[in-house]
């Protein structure tokens, strides 16, 4: 068979700019790239080593690949699988080679998800993810803690009705970081991250979702006094009203001057 031609990466349009970018990366960023490239030589073997270590954090096996690639991890999947781990009634599937092969095939069911709806579910899923990242990569705990504090302050400083925007902002930022090698989690003052804050957290932002405030119905508003003058007085119709704001009309014929107890029309029925 003919020898396959080797790809010339020097012809890529982005090669020169990428080389310049690589040259100005920080030592932390370089170390993470080096560790990631080492994991990617054999991801399955690396995951096997993690599980056999005996000191690995609780984390879904199927999501370790995104951690080791230093890519975006879907927190709703983390939340679902970690919650299932702590649920004694959840089924426990025996691990085997066939099941693992099926999981990576197109026949596998979509990963279960459990929505991130508030700061509590976000923190639960994020901390499990941060534990996995800091287990795999050296000296990233401080970076990840700083990011949690950044998002936590946004939760603390805003009303709960605004929190959906914070969750969307976090997701966008983590997708950005997972697709790049020049932004770390504690670099939330980076121009691209700051731009996302404008887009997701400011009312003028293109991805801002205005909080919805439910208004109680008139018949359910406990603090709103009823307009008693609109209703027909029941006591008047029974003949025992001493005077009130309600309408003194007959409940049968809707005429004034008498109540239902003396209404002739009511007597004829």
PDB file of C-alpha atoms in Angstrom:
ATOM      1  CA  UNK A   1       0.000   0.000   0.000  1.00  0.00           C
ATOM      2  CA  UNK A   2       1.087   3.545  -0.729  1.00  0.00           C
ATOM      3  CA  UNK A   3       2.610   5.395   2.177  1.00  0.00           C
ATOM      4  CA  UNK A   4       0.273   7.982   3.569  1.00  0.00           C
ATOM      5  CA  UNK A   5       1.553  11.529   3.190  1.00  0.00           C
ATOM      6  CA  UNK A   6       2.364  13.243   6.457  1.00  0.00           C
ATOM      7  CA  UNK A   7       0.338  16.325   7.199  1.00  0.00           C
ATOM      8  CA  UNK A   8       2.321  19.562   7.012  1.00  0.00           C
ATOM      9  CA  UNK A   9       1.107  21.580   9.988  1.00  0.00           C
ATOM     10  CA  UNK A  10       3.271  24.464   8.865  1.00  0.00           C
ATOM     11  CA  UNK A  11       0.718  25.135   6.132  1.00  0.00           C
ATOM     12  CA  UNK A  12      -2.077  25.730   8.632  1.00  0.00           C
ATOM     13  CA  UNK A  13      -3.130  29.364   8.463  1.00  0.00           C
ATOM     14  CA  UNK A  14      -3.074  29.690  12.242  1.00  0.00           C
ATOM     15  CA  UNK A  15       0.331  28.122  12.857  1.00  0.00           C
ATOM     16  CA  UNK A  16       2.333  31.344  13.117  1.00  0.00           C
ATOM     17  CA  UNK A  17      -0.102  33.052  15.470  1.00  0.00           C
ATOM     18  CA  UNK A  18      -0.423  29.885  17.546  1.00  0.00           C
ATOM     19  CA  UNK A  19       3.361  29.724  17.898  1.00  0.00           C
ATOM     20  CA  UNK A  20       3.430  33.305  19.171  1.00  0.00           C
ATOM     21  CA  UNK A  21       0.584  32.557  21.574  1.00  0.00           C
ATOM     22  CA  UNK A  22       2.329  29.458  22.907  1.00  0.00           C
ATOM     23  CA  UNK A  23       5.472  31.468  23.568  1.00  0.00           C
ATOM     24  CA  UNK A  24       3.721  33.837  25.977  1.00  0.00           C
ATOM     25  CA  UNK A  25       1.782  31.259  28.002  1.00  0.00           C
ATOM     26  CA  UNK A  26       2.377  31.290  31.743  1.00  0.00           C
ATOM     27  CA  UNK A  27       4.276  28.453  33.462  1.00  0.00           C
ATOM     28  CA  UNK A  28       0.978  27.229  34.947  1.00  0.00           C
ATOM     29  CA  UNK A  29      -0.646  27.029  31.527  1.00  0.00           C
ATOM     30  CA  UNK A  30       2.377  25.232  30.082  1.00  0.00           C
ATOM     31  CA  UNK A  31       2.336  22.664  32.874  1.00  0.00           C
ATOM     32  CA  UNK A  32      -1.368  21.932  32.356  1.00  0.00           C
ATOM     33  CA  UNK A  33      -0.817  21.471  28.620  1.00  0.00           C
ATOM     34  CA  UNK A  34       2.075  19.097  29.308  1.00  0.00           C
ATOM     35  CA  UNK A  35      -0.003  17.040  31.748  1.00  0.00           C
ATOM     36  CA  UNK A  36      -2.940  16.967  29.322  1.00  0.00           C
ATOM     37  CA  UNK A  37      -0.796  15.754  26.437  1.00  0.00           C
ATOM     38  CA  UNK A  38       0.549  12.974  28.645  1.00  0.00           C
ATOM     39  CA  UNK A  39      -2.975  11.839  29.609  1.00  0.00           C
ATOM     40  CA  UNK A  40      -4.085  11.866  25.967  1.00  0.00           C
ATOM     41  CA  UNK A  41      -1.447   9.313  25.000  1.00  0.00           C
ATOM     42  CA  UNK A  42      -3.772   6.700  26.539  1.00  0.00           C
ATOM     43  CA  UNK A  43      -6.872   8.069  28.229  1.00  0.00           C
ATOM     44  CA  UNK A  44      -8.328   4.668  29.067  1.00  0.00           C
ATOM     45  CA  UNK A  45      -5.136   3.580  30.780  1.00  0.00           C
ATOM     46  CA  UNK A  46      -5.030   6.840  32.733  1.00  0.00           C
ATOM     47  CA  UNK A  47      -8.632   6.356  33.898  1.00  0.00           C
ATOM     48  CA  UNK A  48      -7.869   2.772  34.883  1.00  0.00           C
ATOM     49  CA  UNK A  49      -4.941   4.036  36.932  1.00  0.00           C
ATOM     50  CA  UNK A  50      -7.183   6.614  38.622  1.00  0.00           C
ATOM     51  CA  UNK A  51      -9.720   3.990  39.641  1.00  0.00           C
ATOM     52  CA  UNK A  52      -7.050   1.638  40.934  1.00  0.00           C
ATOM     53  CA  UNK A  53      -5.344   4.352  42.964  1.00  0.00           C
ATOM     54  CA  UNK A  54      -7.680   3.947  45.921  1.00  0.00           C
ATOM     55  CA  UNK A  55      -7.559   7.684  46.603  1.00  0.00           C
ATOM     56  CA  UNK A  56      -9.658   8.989  43.711  1.00  0.00           C
ATOM     57  CA  UNK A  57     -12.631  11.276  44.430  1.00  0.00           C
ATOM     58  CA  UNK A  58     -16.225  10.255  43.755  1.00  0.00           C
ATOM     59  CA  UNK A  59     -16.747  11.141  40.120  1.00  0.00           C
ATOM     60  CA  UNK A  60     -18.561   9.525  37.175  1.00  0.00           C
ATOM     61  CA  UNK A  61     -16.199   7.291  35.212  1.00  0.00           C
ATOM     62  CA  UNK A  62     -17.621   8.358  31.861  1.00  0.00           C
ATOM     63  CA  UNK A  63     -16.748  12.009  32.561  1.00  0.00           C
ATOM     64  CA  UNK A  64     -13.093  11.481  33.433  1.00  0.00           C
ATOM     65  CA  UNK A  65     -12.078  11.834  29.779  1.00  0.00           C
ATOM     66  CA  UNK A  66     -13.234  15.441  29.602  1.00  0.00           C
ATOM     67  CA  UNK A  67     -11.353  16.125  32.837  1.00  0.00           C
ATOM     68  CA  UNK A  68      -8.113  14.609  31.557  1.00  0.00           C
ATOM     69  CA  UNK A  69      -8.431  16.456  28.246  1.00  0.00           C
ATOM     70  CA  UNK A  70      -8.953  19.671  30.244  1.00  0.00           C
ATOM     71  CA  UNK A  71     -12.199  20.238  28.363  1.00  0.00           C
ATOM     72  CA  UNK A  72     -15.679  21.453  29.265  1.00  0.00           C
ATOM     73  CA  UNK A  73     -17.604  19.184  31.641  1.00  0.00           C
ATOM     74  CA  UNK A  74     -21.404  19.295  31.748  1.00  0.00           C
ATOM     75  CA  UNK A  75     -22.376  19.960  35.368  1.00  0.00           C
ATOM     76  CA  UNK A  76     -25.909  18.608  34.929  1.00  0.00           C
ATOM     77  CA  UNK A  77     -24.399  15.202  34.118  1.00  0.00           C
ATOM     78  CA  UNK A  78     -22.093  15.414  37.118  1.00  0.00           C
ATOM     79  CA  UNK A  79     -25.015  16.357  39.341  1.00  0.00           C
ATOM     80  CA  UNK A  80     -27.150  13.457  38.086  1.00  0.00           C
ATOM     81  CA  UNK A  81     -24.488  10.787  38.449  1.00  0.00           C
ATOM     82  CA  UNK A  82     -23.161  11.987  41.794  1.00  0.00           C
ATOM     83  CA  UNK A  83     -26.729  12.171  43.145  1.00  0.00           C
ATOM     84  CA  UNK A  84     -27.349   8.631  41.902  1.00  0.00           C
ATOM     85  CA  UNK A  85     -24.167   7.474  43.615  1.00  0.00           C
ATOM     86  CA  UNK A  86     -25.496   8.676  46.963  1.00  0.00           C
ATOM     87  CA  UNK A  87     -28.994   7.282  46.338  1.00  0.00           C
ATOM     88  CA  UNK A  88     -29.249   3.799  47.906  1.00  0.00           C
ATOM     89  CA  UNK A  89     -32.218   2.952  45.672  1.00  0.00           C
ATOM     90  CA  UNK A  90     -30.396   3.729  42.425  1.00  0.00           C
ATOM     91  CA  UNK A  91     -29.459   0.625  40.408  1.00  0.00           C
ATOM     92  CA  UNK A  92     -25.785  -0.336  40.429  1.00  0.00           C
ATOM     93  CA  UNK A  93     -24.526  -1.581  37.090  1.00  0.00           C
ATOM     94  CA  UNK A  94     -21.698  -4.082  37.102  1.00  0.00           C
ATOM     95  CA  UNK A  95     -18.680  -2.863  35.175  1.00  0.00           C
ATOM     96  CA  UNK A  96     -17.493  -5.040  32.317  1.00  0.00           C
ATOM     97  CA  UNK A  97     -15.656  -4.659  29.031  1.00  0.00           C
ATOM     98  CA  UNK A  98     -18.821  -4.949  26.940  1.00  0.00           C
ATOM     99  CA  UNK A  99     -20.648  -2.280  28.954  1.00  0.00           C
ATOM    100  CA  UNK A 100     -17.682   0.068  28.707  1.00  0.00           C
ATOM    101  CA  UNK A 101     -17.437  -0.462  24.949  1.00  0.00           C
ATOM    102  CA  UNK A 102     -21.179   0.104  24.564  1.00  0.00           C
ATOM    103  CA  UNK A 103     -20.951   3.305  26.580  1.00  0.00           C
ATOM    104  CA  UNK A 104     -18.584   4.818  24.033  1.00  0.00           C
ATOM    105  CA  UNK A 105     -20.591   3.640  21.023  1.00  0.00           C
ATOM    106  CA  UNK A 106     -23.520   5.251  19.231  1.00  0.00           C
ATOM    107  CA  UNK A 107     -25.869   2.680  20.813  1.00  0.00           C
ATOM    108  CA  UNK A 108     -25.354   4.060  24.302  1.00  0.00           C
ATOM    109  CA  UNK A 109     -28.200   5.948  25.908  1.00  0.00           C
ATOM    110  CA  UNK A 110     -27.746   9.691  26.420  1.00  0.00           C
ATOM    111  CA  UNK A 111     -26.071  10.528  29.701  1.00  0.00           C
ATOM    112  CA  UNK A 112     -28.563  11.227  32.495  1.00  0.00           C
ATOM    113  CA  UNK A 113     -28.843  14.842  33.542  1.00  0.00           C
ATOM    114  CA  UNK A 114     -30.127  16.616  36.623  1.00  0.00           C
ATOM    115  CA  UNK A 115     -30.677  20.304  36.022  1.00  0.00           C
ATOM    116  CA  UNK A 116     -28.584  22.938  37.750  1.00  0.00           C
ATOM    117  CA  UNK A 117     -31.351  25.163  39.073  1.00  0.00           C
ATOM    118  CA  UNK A 118     -29.823  27.166  41.920  1.00  0.00           C
ATOM    119  CA  UNK A 119     -26.605  27.858  43.773  1.00  0.00           C
ATOM    120  CA  UNK A 120     -26.907  24.719  45.904  1.00  0.00           C
ATOM    121  CA  UNK A 121     -27.072  22.343  42.942  1.00  0.00           C
ATOM    122  CA  UNK A 122     -24.353  24.339  41.192  1.00  0.00           C
ATOM    123  CA  UNK A 123     -21.994  24.126  44.162  1.00  0.00           C
ATOM    124  CA  UNK A 124     -22.636  20.395  44.571  1.00  0.00           C
ATOM    125  CA  UNK A 125     -21.800  19.645  40.940  1.00  0.00           C
ATOM    126  CA  UNK A 126     -18.933  22.126  40.724  1.00  0.00           C
ATOM    127  CA  UNK A 127     -17.191  20.833  43.844  1.00  0.00           C
ATOM    128  CA  UNK A 128     -17.306  17.270  42.539  1.00  0.00           C
ATOM    129  CA  UNK A 129     -15.837  18.517  39.257  1.00  0.00           C
ATOM    130  CA  UNK A 130     -13.204  20.629  41.002  1.00  0.00           C
ATOM    131  CA  UNK A 131     -12.184  17.634  43.121  1.00  0.00           C
ATOM    132  CA  UNK A 132     -11.668  15.603  39.951  1.00  0.00           C
ATOM    133  CA  UNK A 133      -9.660  18.355  38.234  1.00  0.00           C
ATOM    134  CA  UNK A 134      -7.406  18.971  41.228  1.00  0.00           C
ATOM    135  CA  UNK A 135      -6.877  15.213  41.604  1.00  0.00           C
ATOM    136  CA  UNK A 136      -5.696  14.907  38.003  1.00  0.00           C
ATOM    137  CA  UNK A 137      -3.720  18.147  37.731  1.00  0.00           C
ATOM    138  CA  UNK A 138      -1.091  19.379  40.146  1.00  0.00           C
ATOM    139  CA  UNK A 139      -1.531  22.646  42.034  1.00  0.00           C
ATOM    140  CA  UNK A 140      -4.927  23.689  40.614  1.00  0.00           C
ATOM    141  CA  UNK A 141      -6.929  23.708  43.851  1.00  0.00           C
ATOM    142  CA  UNK A 142      -6.314  27.412  44.513  1.00  0.00           C
ATOM    143  CA  UNK A 143      -7.342  28.280  40.952  1.00  0.00           C
ATOM    144  CA  UNK A 144     -10.579  26.290  41.233  1.00  0.00           C
ATOM    145  CA  UNK A 145     -11.416  27.674  44.674  1.00  0.00           C
ATOM    146  CA  UNK A 146     -11.005  31.211  43.344  1.00  0.00           C
ATOM    147  CA  UNK A 147     -13.483  30.460  40.568  1.00  0.00           C
ATOM    148  CA  UNK A 148     -16.013  29.024  43.012  1.00  0.00           C
ATOM    149  CA  UNK A 149     -15.698  32.150  45.144  1.00  0.00           C
ATOM    150  CA  UNK A 150     -16.199  34.307  42.045  1.00  0.00           C
ATOM    151  CA  UNK A 151     -19.438  32.543  41.107  1.00  0.00           C
ATOM    152  CA  UNK A 152     -20.467  32.345  44.771  1.00  0.00           C
ATOM    153  CA  UNK A 153     -20.195  36.110  45.163  1.00  0.00           C
ATOM    154  CA  UNK A 154     -22.448  36.578  42.158  1.00  0.00           C
ATOM    155  CA  UNK A 155     -25.028  34.280  43.751  1.00  0.00           C
ATOM    156  CA  UNK A 156     -24.739  36.068  47.101  1.00  0.00           C
ATOM    157  CA  UNK A 157     -24.982  39.561  45.642  1.00  0.00           C
ATOM    158  CA  UNK A 158     -28.051  38.984  43.483  1.00  0.00           C
ATOM    159  CA  UNK A 159     -31.658  37.977  44.037  1.00  0.00           C
ATOM    160  CA  UNK A 160     -32.602  34.349  43.469  1.00  0.00           C
ATOM    161  CA  UNK A 161     -34.705  35.376  40.467  1.00  0.00           C
ATOM    162  CA  UNK A 162     -31.459  36.500  38.812  1.00  0.00           C
ATOM    163  CA  UNK A 163     -29.534  33.268  39.444  1.00  0.00           C
ATOM    164  CA  UNK A 164     -30.470  31.653  36.130  1.00  0.00           C
ATOM    165  CA  UNK A 165     -28.303  34.269  34.418  1.00  0.00           C
ATOM    166  CA  UNK A 166     -25.374  33.393  36.678  1.00  0.00           C
ATOM    167  CA  UNK A 167     -25.753  29.688  35.873  1.00  0.00           C
ATOM    168  CA  UNK A 168     -25.804  30.490  32.152  1.00  0.00           C
ATOM    169  CA  UNK A 169     -22.780  32.766  32.549  1.00  0.00           C
ATOM    170  CA  UNK A 170     -20.845  30.034  34.363  1.00  0.00           C
ATOM    171  CA  UNK A 171     -21.649  27.513  31.642  1.00  0.00           C
ATOM    172  CA  UNK A 172     -20.507  29.882  28.896  1.00  0.00           C
ATOM    173  CA  UNK A 173     -17.267  30.689  30.737  1.00  0.00           C
ATOM    174  CA  UNK A 174     -16.435  27.025  31.323  1.00  0.00           C
ATOM    175  CA  UNK A 175     -17.129  26.219  27.678  1.00  0.00           C
ATOM    176  CA  UNK A 176     -14.761  29.024  26.705  1.00  0.00           C
ATOM    177  CA  UNK A 177     -12.022  27.825  29.063  1.00  0.00           C
ATOM    178  CA  UNK A 178     -12.485  24.234  27.904  1.00  0.00           C
ATOM    179  CA  UNK A 179     -11.991  25.236  24.276  1.00  0.00           C
ATOM    180  CA  UNK A 180      -8.839  27.284  24.908  1.00  0.00           C
ATOM    181  CA  UNK A 181      -5.433  26.750  26.483  1.00  0.00           C
ATOM    182  CA  UNK A 182      -4.701  30.349  27.420  1.00  0.00           C
ATOM    183  CA  UNK A 183      -7.385  30.995  30.076  1.00  0.00           C
ATOM    184  CA  UNK A 184      -7.489  29.519  33.571  1.00  0.00           C
ATOM    185  CA  UNK A 185     -10.430  29.469  35.962  1.00  0.00           C
ATOM    186  CA  UNK A 186      -9.048  32.189  38.209  1.00  0.00           C
ATOM    187  CA  UNK A 187      -8.521  34.561  35.273  1.00  0.00           C
ATOM    188  CA  UNK A 188     -12.079  35.896  35.343  1.00  0.00           C
ATOM    189  CA  UNK A 189     -10.764  39.381  34.541  1.00  0.00           C
ATOM    190  CA  UNK A 190      -9.673  38.103  31.120  1.00  0.00           C
ATOM    191  CA  UNK A 191     -11.219  40.215  28.350  1.00  0.00           C
ATOM    192  CA  UNK A 192     -13.276  37.322  26.949  1.00  0.00           C
ATOM    193  CA  UNK A 193     -14.649  36.364  30.368  1.00  0.00           C
ATOM    194  CA  UNK A 194     -15.459  39.992  31.165  1.00  0.00           C
ATOM    195  CA  UNK A 195     -17.309  40.203  27.857  1.00  0.00           C
ATOM    196  CA  UNK A 196     -19.435  37.227  28.884  1.00  0.00           C
ATOM    197  CA  UNK A 197     -20.368  39.022  32.107  1.00  0.00           C
ATOM    198  CA  UNK A 198     -21.729  41.851  29.996  1.00  0.00           C
ATOM    199  CA  UNK A 199     -23.601  39.466  27.721  1.00  0.00           C
ATOM    200  CA  UNK A 200     -25.160  37.346  30.477  1.00  0.00           C
ATOM    201  CA  UNK A 201     -25.361  39.496  33.605  1.00  0.00           C
ATOM    202  CA  UNK A 202     -26.234  43.002  32.447  1.00  0.00           C
ATOM    203  CA  UNK A 203     -29.855  43.814  31.521  1.00  0.00           C
ATOM    204  CA  UNK A 204     -28.573  45.199  28.212  1.00  0.00           C
ATOM    205  CA  UNK A 205     -26.663  41.986  27.429  1.00  0.00           C
ATOM    206  CA  UNK A 206     -27.649  39.894  24.428  1.00  0.00           C
ATOM    207  CA  UNK A 207     -28.032  36.728  26.546  1.00  0.00           C
ATOM    208  CA  UNK A 208     -29.609  38.293  29.616  1.00  0.00           C
ATOM    209  CA  UNK A 209     -32.876  36.711  30.745  1.00  0.00           C
ATOM    210  CA  UNK A 210     -35.147  39.107  32.577  1.00  0.00           C
ATOM    211  CA  UNK A 211     -36.325  37.658  35.909  1.00  0.00           C
ATOM    212  CA  UNK A 212     -40.016  36.816  36.006  1.00  0.00           C
ATOM    213  CA  UNK A 213     -41.983  37.962  39.011  1.00  0.00           C
ATOM    214  CA  UNK A 214     -45.288  36.237  39.681  1.00  0.00           C
ATOM    215  CA  UNK A 215     -48.153  38.558  40.541  1.00  0.00           C
ATOM    216  CA  UNK A 216     -50.839  37.082  42.805  1.00  0.00           C
ATOM    217  CA  UNK A 217     -54.384  37.085  41.497  1.00  0.00           C
ATOM    218  CA  UNK A 218     -56.804  39.545  43.025  1.00  0.00           C
ATOM    219  CA  UNK A 219     -58.694  36.750  44.772  1.00  0.00           C
ATOM    220  CA  UNK A 220     -55.439  35.372  46.240  1.00  0.00           C
ATOM    221  CA  UNK A 221     -53.739  38.556  47.365  1.00  0.00           C
ATOM    222  CA  UNK A 222     -53.986  38.430  51.130  1.00  0.00           C
ATOM    223  CA  UNK A 223     -52.714  41.962  51.567  1.00  0.00           C
ATOM    224  CA  UNK A 224     -55.152  43.436  49.063  1.00  0.00           C
ATOM    225  CA  UNK A 225     -58.527  44.288  50.646  1.00  0.00           C
ATOM    226  CA  UNK A 226     -61.554  43.039  48.795  1.00  0.00           C
ATOM    227  CA  UNK A 227     -64.016  45.500  47.362  1.00  0.00           C
ATOM    228  CA  UNK A 228     -66.936  44.486  49.495  1.00  0.00           C
ATOM    229  CA  UNK A 229     -69.305  46.965  47.848  1.00  0.00           C
ATOM    230  CA  UNK A 230     -69.387  44.824  44.701  1.00  0.00           C
ATOM    231  CA  UNK A 231     -70.911  41.736  46.335  1.00  0.00           C
ATOM    232  CA  UNK A 232     -74.533  41.085  47.315  1.00  0.00           C
ATOM    233  CA  UNK A 233     -75.033  40.878  51.056  1.00  0.00           C
ATOM    234  CA  UNK A 234     -75.969  37.371  52.157  1.00  0.00           C
ATOM    235  CA  UNK A 235     -77.124  38.524  55.574  1.00  0.00           C
ATOM    236  CA  UNK A 236     -79.498  41.007  53.948  1.00  0.00           C
ATOM    237  CA  UNK A 237     -80.997  38.203  51.908  1.00  0.00           C
ATOM    238  CA  UNK A 238     -81.527  36.208  55.118  1.00  0.00           C
ATOM    239  CA  UNK A 239     -83.043  39.250  56.826  1.00  0.00           C
ATOM    240  CA  UNK A 240     -80.457  39.745  59.553  1.00  0.00           C
ATOM    241  CA  UNK A 241     -78.051  42.428  58.249  1.00  0.00           C
ATOM    242  CA  UNK A 242     -77.553  45.463  60.474  1.00  0.00           C
ATOM    243  CA  UNK A 243     -75.951  47.480  57.676  1.00  0.00           C
ATOM    244  CA  UNK A 244     -72.782  46.919  55.662  1.00  0.00           C
ATOM    245  CA  UNK A 245     -70.897  47.951  52.510  1.00  0.00           C
ATOM    246  CA  UNK A 246     -72.290  45.173  50.344  1.00  0.00           C
ATOM    247  CA  UNK A 247     -75.170  45.552  47.933  1.00  0.00           C
ATOM    248  CA  UNK A 248     -78.567  45.118  49.522  1.00  0.00           C
ATOM    249  CA  UNK A 249     -80.219  43.431  46.574  1.00  0.00           C
ATOM    250  CA  UNK A 250     -82.337  40.321  46.309  1.00  0.00           C
ATOM    251  CA  UNK A 251     -80.197  37.343  45.357  1.00  0.00           C
ATOM    252  CA  UNK A 252     -83.120  35.920  43.325  1.00  0.00           C
ATOM    253  CA  UNK A 253     -84.496  38.831  41.304  1.00  0.00           C
ATOM    254  CA  UNK A 254     -81.643  41.301  41.785  1.00  0.00           C
ATOM    255  CA  UNK A 255     -84.075  44.028  42.862  1.00  0.00           C
ATOM    256  CA  UNK A 256     -83.712  46.341  45.834  1.00  0.00           C
ATOM    257  CA  UNK A 257     -86.111  46.795  48.719  1.00  0.00           C
ATOM    258  CA  UNK A 258     -86.317  43.167  49.798  1.00  0.00           C
ATOM    259  CA  UNK A 259     -84.175  40.114  50.350  1.00  0.00           C
ATOM    260  CA  UNK A 260     -84.451  36.569  49.082  1.00  0.00           C
ATOM    261  CA  UNK A 261     -86.353  35.483  52.190  1.00  0.00           C
ATOM    262  CA  UNK A 262     -89.296  37.737  51.244  1.00  0.00           C
ATOM    263  CA  UNK A 263     -88.978  37.612  47.456  1.00  0.00           C
ATOM    264  CA  UNK A 264     -92.246  36.755  45.722  1.00  0.00           C
ATOM    265  CA  UNK A 265     -90.428  35.350  42.733  1.00  0.00           C
ATOM    266  CA  UNK A 266     -88.550  32.986  45.003  1.00  0.00           C
ATOM    267  CA  UNK A 267     -91.853  31.860  46.536  1.00  0.00           C
ATOM    268  CA  UNK A 268     -93.315  31.014  43.108  1.00  0.00           C
ATOM    269  CA  UNK A 269     -90.388  28.670  42.266  1.00  0.00           C
TER     270      UNK A 269
END
